[in-house]
CSV table of C-alpha atoms and ligand atoms in Angstrom, one decimal:
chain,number,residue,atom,x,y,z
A,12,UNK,CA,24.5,35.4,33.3
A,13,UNK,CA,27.0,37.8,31.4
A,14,UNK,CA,25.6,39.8,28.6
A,15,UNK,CA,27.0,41.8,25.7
A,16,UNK,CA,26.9,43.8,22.8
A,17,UNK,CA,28.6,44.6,19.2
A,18,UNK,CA,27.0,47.1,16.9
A,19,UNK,CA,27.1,46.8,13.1
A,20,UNK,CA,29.3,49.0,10.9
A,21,UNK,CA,29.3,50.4,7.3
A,22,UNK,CA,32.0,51.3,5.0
A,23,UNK,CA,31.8,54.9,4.0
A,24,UNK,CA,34.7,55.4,1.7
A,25,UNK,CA,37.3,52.4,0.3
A,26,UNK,CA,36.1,48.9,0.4
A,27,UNK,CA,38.3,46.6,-1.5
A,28,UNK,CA,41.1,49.4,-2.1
A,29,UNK,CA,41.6,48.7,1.2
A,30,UNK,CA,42.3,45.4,1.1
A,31,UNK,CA,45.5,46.7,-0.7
A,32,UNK,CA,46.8,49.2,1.3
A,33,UNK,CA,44.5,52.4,0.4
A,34,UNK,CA,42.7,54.4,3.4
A,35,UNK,CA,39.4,53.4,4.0
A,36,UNK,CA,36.7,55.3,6.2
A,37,UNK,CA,33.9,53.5,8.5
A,38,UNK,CA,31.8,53.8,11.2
A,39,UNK,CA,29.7,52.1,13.7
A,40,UNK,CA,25.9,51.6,13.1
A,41,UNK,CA,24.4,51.5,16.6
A,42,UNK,CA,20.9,50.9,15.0
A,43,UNK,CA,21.7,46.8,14.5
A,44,UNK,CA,23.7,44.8,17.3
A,45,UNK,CA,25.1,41.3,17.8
A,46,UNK,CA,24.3,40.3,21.5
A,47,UNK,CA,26.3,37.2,23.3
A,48,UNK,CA,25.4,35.7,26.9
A,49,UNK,CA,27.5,33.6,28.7
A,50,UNK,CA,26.2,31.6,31.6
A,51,UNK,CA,27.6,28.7,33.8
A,52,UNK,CA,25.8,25.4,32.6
A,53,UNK,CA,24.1,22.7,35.5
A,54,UNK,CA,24.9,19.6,33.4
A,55,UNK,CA,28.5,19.0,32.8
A,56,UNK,CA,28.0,19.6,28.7
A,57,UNK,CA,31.4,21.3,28.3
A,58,UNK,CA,30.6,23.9,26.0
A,59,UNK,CA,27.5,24.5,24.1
A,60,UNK,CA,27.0,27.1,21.7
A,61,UNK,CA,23.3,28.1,20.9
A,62,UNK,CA,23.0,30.3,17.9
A,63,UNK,CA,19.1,31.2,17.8
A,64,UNK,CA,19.2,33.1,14.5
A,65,UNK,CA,20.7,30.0,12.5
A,66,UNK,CA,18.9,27.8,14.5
A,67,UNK,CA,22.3,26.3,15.7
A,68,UNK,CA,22.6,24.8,19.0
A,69,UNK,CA,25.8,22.4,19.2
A,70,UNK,CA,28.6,21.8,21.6
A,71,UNK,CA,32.1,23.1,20.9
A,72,UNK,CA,33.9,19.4,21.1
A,73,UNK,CA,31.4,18.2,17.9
A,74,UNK,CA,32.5,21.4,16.0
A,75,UNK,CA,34.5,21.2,12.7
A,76,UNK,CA,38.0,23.9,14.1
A,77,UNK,CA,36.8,26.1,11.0
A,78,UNK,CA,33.0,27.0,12.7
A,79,UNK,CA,33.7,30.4,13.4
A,80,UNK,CA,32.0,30.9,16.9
A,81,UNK,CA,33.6,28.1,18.5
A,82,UNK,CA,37.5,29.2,16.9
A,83,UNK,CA,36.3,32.8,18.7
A,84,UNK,CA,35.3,30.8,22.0
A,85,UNK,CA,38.6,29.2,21.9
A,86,UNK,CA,41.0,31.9,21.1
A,87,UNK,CA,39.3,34.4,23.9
A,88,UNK,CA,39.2,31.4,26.3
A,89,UNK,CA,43.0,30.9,25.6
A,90,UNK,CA,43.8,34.6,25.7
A,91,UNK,CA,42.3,35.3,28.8
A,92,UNK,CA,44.1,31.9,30.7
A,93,UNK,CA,40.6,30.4,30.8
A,94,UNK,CA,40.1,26.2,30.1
A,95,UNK,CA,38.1,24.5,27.1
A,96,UNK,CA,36.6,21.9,29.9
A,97,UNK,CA,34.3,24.0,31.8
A,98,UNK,CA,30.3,24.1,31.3
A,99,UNK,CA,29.4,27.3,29.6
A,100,UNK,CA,26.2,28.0,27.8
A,101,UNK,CA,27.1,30.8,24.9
A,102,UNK,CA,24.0,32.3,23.5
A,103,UNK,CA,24.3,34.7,20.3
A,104,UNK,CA,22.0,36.4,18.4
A,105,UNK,CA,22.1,39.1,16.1
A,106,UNK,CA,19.5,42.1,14.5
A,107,UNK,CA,22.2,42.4,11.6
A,108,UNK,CA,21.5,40.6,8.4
A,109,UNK,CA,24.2,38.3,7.4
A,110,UNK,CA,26.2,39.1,4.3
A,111,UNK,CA,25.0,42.2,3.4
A,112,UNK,CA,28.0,44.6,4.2
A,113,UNK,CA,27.0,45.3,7.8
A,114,UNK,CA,29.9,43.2,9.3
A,115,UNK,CA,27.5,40.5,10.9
A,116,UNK,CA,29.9,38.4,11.4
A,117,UNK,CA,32.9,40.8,13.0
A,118,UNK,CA,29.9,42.0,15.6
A,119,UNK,CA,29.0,38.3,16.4
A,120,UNK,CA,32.6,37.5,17.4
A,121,UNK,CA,33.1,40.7,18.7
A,122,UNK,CA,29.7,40.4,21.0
A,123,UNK,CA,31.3,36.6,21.8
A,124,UNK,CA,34.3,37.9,23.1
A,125,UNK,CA,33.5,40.6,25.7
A,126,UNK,CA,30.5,37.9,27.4
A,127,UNK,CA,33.5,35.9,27.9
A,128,UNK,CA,35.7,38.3,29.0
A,129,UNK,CA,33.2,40.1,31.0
A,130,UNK,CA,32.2,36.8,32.6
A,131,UNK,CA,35.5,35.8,33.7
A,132,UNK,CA,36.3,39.3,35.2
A,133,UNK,CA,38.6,40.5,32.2
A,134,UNK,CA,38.8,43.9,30.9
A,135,UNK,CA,40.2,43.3,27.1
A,136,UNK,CA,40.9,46.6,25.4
A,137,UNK,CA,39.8,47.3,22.6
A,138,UNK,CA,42.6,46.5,19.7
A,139,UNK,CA,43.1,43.4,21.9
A,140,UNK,CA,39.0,42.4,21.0
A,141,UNK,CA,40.0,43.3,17.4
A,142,UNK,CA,42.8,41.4,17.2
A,143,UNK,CA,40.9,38.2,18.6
A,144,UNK,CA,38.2,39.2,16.1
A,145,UNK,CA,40.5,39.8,13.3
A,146,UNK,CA,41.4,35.9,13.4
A,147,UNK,CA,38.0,35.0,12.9
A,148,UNK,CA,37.5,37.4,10.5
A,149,UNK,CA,40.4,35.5,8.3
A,150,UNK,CA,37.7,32.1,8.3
A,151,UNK,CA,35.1,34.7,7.2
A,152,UNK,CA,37.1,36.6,4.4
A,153,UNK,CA,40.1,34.8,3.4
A,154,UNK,CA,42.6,38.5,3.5
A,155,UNK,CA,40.5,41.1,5.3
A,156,UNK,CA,41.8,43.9,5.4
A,157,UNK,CA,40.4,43.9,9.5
A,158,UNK,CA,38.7,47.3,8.7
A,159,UNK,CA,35.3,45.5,10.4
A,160,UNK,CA,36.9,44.1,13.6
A,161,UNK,CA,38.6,47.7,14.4
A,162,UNK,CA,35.4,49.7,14.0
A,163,UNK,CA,33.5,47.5,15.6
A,164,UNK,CA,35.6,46.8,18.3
A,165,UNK,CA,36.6,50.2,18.8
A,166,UNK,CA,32.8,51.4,18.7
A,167,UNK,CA,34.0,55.0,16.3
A,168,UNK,CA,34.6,56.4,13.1
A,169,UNK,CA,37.7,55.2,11.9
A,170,UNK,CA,40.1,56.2,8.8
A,171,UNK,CA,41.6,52.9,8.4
A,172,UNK,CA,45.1,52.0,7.1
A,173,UNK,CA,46.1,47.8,6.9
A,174,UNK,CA,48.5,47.2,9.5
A,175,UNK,CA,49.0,50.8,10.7
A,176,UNK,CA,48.3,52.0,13.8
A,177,UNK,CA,44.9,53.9,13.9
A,178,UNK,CA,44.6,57.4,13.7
A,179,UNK,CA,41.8,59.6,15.6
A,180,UNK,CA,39.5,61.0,13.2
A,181,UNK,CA,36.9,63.8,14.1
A,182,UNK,CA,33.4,63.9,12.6
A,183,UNK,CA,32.9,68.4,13.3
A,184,UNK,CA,29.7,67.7,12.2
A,185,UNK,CA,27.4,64.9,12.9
A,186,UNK,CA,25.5,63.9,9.3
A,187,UNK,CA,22.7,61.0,8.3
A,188,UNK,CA,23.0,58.3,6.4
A,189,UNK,CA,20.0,56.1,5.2
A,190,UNK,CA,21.3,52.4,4.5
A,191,UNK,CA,19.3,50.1,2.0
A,192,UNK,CA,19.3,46.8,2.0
A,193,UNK,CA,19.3,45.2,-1.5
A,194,UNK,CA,17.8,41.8,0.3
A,195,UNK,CA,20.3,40.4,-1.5
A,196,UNK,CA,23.2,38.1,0.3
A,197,UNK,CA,26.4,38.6,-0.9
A,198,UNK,CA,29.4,36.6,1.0
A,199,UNK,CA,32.1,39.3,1.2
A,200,UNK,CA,35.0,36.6,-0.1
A,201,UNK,CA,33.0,35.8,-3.2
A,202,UNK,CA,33.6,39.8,-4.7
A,203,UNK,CA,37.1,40.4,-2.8
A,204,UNK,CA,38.2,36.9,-5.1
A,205,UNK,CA,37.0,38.4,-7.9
A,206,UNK,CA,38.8,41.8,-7.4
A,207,UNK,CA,41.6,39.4,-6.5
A,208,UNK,CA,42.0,37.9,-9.5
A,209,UNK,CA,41.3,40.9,-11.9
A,210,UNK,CA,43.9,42.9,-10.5
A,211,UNK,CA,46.2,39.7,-11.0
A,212,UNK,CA,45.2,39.8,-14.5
A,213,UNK,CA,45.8,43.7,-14.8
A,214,UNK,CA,47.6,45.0,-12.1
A,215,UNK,CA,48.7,48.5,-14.0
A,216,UNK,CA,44.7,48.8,-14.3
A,217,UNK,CA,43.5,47.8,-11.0
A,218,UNK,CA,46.0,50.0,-9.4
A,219,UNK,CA,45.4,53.0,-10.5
A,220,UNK,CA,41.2,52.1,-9.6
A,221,UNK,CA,42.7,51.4,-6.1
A,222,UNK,CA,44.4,54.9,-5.6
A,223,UNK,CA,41.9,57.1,-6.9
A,224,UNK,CA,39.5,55.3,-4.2
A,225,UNK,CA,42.6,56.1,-2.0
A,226,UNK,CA,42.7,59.5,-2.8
A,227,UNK,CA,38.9,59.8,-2.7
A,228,UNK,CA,38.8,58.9,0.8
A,229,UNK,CA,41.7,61.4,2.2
A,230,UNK,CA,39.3,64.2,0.8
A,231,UNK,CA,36.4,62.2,2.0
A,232,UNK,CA,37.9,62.2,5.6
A,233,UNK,CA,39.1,66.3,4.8
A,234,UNK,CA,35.4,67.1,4.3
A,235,UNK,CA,34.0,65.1,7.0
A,236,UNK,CA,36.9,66.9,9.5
A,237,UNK,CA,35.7,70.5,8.2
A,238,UNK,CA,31.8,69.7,7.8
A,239,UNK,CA,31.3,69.8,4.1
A,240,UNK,CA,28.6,67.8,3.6
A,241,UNK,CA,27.9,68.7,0.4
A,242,UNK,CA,31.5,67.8,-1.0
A,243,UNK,CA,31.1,64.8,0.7
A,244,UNK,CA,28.5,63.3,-0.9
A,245,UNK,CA,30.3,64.2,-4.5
A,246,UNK,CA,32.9,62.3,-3.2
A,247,UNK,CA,30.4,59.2,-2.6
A,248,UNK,CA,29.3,59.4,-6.3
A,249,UNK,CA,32.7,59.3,-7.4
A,250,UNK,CA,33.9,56.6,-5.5
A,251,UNK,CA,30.5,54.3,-6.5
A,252,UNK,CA,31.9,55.0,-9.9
A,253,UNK,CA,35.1,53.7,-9.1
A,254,UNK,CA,33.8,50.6,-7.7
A,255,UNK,CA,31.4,50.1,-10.6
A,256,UNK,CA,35.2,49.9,-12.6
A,257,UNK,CA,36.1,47.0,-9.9
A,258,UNK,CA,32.6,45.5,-11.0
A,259,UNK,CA,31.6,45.2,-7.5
A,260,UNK,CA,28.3,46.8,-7.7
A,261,UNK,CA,24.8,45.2,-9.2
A,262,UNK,CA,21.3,46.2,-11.0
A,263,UNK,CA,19.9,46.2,-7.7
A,264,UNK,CA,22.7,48.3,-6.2
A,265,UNK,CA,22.2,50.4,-8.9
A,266,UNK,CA,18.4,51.0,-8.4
A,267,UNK,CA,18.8,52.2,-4.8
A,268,UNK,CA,21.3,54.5,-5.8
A,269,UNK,CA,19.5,56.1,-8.5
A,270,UNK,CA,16.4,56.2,-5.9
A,271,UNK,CA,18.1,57.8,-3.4
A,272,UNK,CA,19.4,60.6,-6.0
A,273,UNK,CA,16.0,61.1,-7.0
A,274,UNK,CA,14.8,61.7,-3.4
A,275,UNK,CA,17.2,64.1,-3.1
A,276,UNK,CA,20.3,62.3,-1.4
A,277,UNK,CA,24.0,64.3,-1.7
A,278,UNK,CA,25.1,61.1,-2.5
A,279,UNK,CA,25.1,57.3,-2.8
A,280,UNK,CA,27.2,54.4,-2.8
A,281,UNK,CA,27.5,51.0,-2.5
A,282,UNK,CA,28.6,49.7,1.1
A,283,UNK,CA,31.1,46.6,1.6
A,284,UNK,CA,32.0,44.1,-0.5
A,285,UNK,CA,28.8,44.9,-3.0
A,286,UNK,CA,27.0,42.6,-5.5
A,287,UNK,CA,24.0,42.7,-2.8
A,288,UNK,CA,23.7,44.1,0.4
A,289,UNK,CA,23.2,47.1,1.6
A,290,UNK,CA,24.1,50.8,0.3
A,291,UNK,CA,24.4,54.3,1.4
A,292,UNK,CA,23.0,57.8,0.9
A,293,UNK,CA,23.9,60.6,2.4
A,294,UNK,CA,20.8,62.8,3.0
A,295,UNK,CA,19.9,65.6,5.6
A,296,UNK,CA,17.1,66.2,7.8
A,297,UNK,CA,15.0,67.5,5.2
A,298,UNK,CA,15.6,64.8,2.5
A,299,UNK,CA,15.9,61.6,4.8
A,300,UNK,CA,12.1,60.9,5.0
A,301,UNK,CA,11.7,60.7,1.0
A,302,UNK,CA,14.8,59.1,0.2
A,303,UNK,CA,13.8,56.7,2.4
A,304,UNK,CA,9.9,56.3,0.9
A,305,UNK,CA,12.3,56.3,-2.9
A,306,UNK,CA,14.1,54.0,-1.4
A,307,UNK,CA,11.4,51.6,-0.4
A,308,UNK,CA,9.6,51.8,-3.5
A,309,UNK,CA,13.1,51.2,-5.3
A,310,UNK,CA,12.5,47.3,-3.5
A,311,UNK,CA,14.9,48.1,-0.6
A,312,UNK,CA,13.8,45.5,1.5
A,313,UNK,CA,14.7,47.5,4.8
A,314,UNK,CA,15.8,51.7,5.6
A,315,UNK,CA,17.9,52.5,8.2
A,316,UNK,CA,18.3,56.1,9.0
A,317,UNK,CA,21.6,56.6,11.3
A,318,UNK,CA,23.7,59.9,12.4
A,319,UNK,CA,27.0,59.8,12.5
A,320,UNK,CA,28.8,62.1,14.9
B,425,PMV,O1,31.2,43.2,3.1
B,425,PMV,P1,31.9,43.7,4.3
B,425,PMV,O2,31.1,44.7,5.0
B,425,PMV,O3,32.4,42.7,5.3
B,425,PMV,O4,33.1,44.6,3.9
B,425,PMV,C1,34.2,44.1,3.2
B,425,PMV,C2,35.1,45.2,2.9
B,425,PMV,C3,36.1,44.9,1.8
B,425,PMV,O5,36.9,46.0,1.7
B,425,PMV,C4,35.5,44.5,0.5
B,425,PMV,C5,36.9,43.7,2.3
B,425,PMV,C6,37.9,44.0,3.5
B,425,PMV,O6,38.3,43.0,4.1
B,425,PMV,O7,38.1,45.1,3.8
């Protein structure tokens, strides 16, 4: 039996400007991970895919070509030269709530495709993984901007660009984050339609939102380079304020936020495509055990507290 892993992520800096063209800043979240297992089946079954956290457990052949695990079984077992007629179990499960800006469903298909590369002796880099993952992000999304497949499948902070080769980025010094969840399920495509079509309806306006995110997050990735925390977390105010213009966020985001301020965090945001899901607050070793209790009382229905270096 072949096992892997995918961690979750979380948007730092840029959601939805990204989607049209602006920098946008993520990293992994090590703390929640997608697992996959691959393992040879005794009956011939052809391929059955066994999803315990849906409670799923189907073979690929009575799939509709839109489920997104089986498109992700089929485009890595095309990619690595490997036949749809063989009798694989694929086991998936996942510590990353779904639709809540975590990038569940990048880390599923990301988890699904190294099992089956590892299993059949591949070694897939990893913009190769993203790429595979990107297509499955597209059922997902509708136009990702494939910010969730790169920093998952690359596994580090990235300073993202749409269709641009990635740059290296360097945290100098590691900071925490504390990520709320709202409890609240928000399906990514739902708010990046609704951006859609208000920026169709005042491009001039939605524009300039988008580059002052864009401009936020070049300073955002400047402060993170040179270790200015403190900067950095002014920079995470401003940008929640931007996306409260793109009407992304939500009372309950809002709560969280103001929580975390009042527990002393540097700064808080929204993270992903908003409405629900989760946020962020930037806190420090002193600060990070009562944001979190403010945060808990706020309603958050879970705390993660994660360092990223
Ligand atoms: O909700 P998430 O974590 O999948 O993040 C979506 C980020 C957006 O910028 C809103 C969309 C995208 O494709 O980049």
């Amino acid at each position: 039996m072949t096992i892997a892993y995918a961690s979750g992520k979380a948007i730092l800096f840029g959601e939805h400007a990204v989607v049209y063209g602006r920098p946008a800043i993520a990293v992994p979240i090590t703390e929640v991970q997608a697992q996959a297992t691959v393992e040879n089946a005794q009956q011939a079954q052809g391929i059955r895919i066994v999803a315990q956290d849906l409670h799923r457990d189907y073979l690929l052949r009575d799939a509709p070509p839109d489920d997104p695990l089986c498109f992700t079984v089929i485009n890595t077992l095309r990619h690595i030269g490997q036949p749809l007629t063989q009798d694989l179990i694929i086991t998936v499960q996942s510590t990353i709530p779904i639709a809540c800006g975590l990038g569940s469903g990048a880390a599923v298909a990301t988890a699904i495709v190294r099992a089956l590369a590892q299993h059949f002796g591949h070694r897939l880099e990893a913009n190769v993984v993203s790429s595979i993952v990107f297509e499955t992000e597209k059922l997902h999304h509708g136009t990702p901007s494939g910010i969730d497949n790169t920093v998952i499948a690359f596994e580090q902070p990235v300073y993202f660009v749409r269709e641009q080769t990635l740059e290296a980025f360097r945290v100098s010094r590691p900071f925490l984050l504390a990520i709320a969840d709202t409890g609240i399920a928000s399906p990514t495509k739902i708010a990046v339609g609704d951006v859609r079509r208000a920026w169709q309806a005042d491009p001039a306006k939605y524009e300039e939102i988008f580059d002052e995110i864009g401009t936020l997050t070049v300073m955002a990735r400047q402060a993170i380079e040179s270790g200015a925390i403190e900067v950095l977390g002014q920079l995470m105010d401003a940008n929640q304020r931007l996306l409260r213009l793109l009407k992304v966020s939500s009372p309950e985001l809002e709560s969280l936020i103001t929580a975390a301020k009042q527990g002393g965090a540097l700064g808080a945001k929204l993270s992903g495509g908003g409405r629900g899901g989760n946020m962020i607050a930037l806190v420090t070793p002193q600060t990070k055990d009562r944001v979190s209790m403010m945060l808990r009382l706020a309603g958050a229905r879970s705390v993660i507290t994660t360092e990223v270096h």
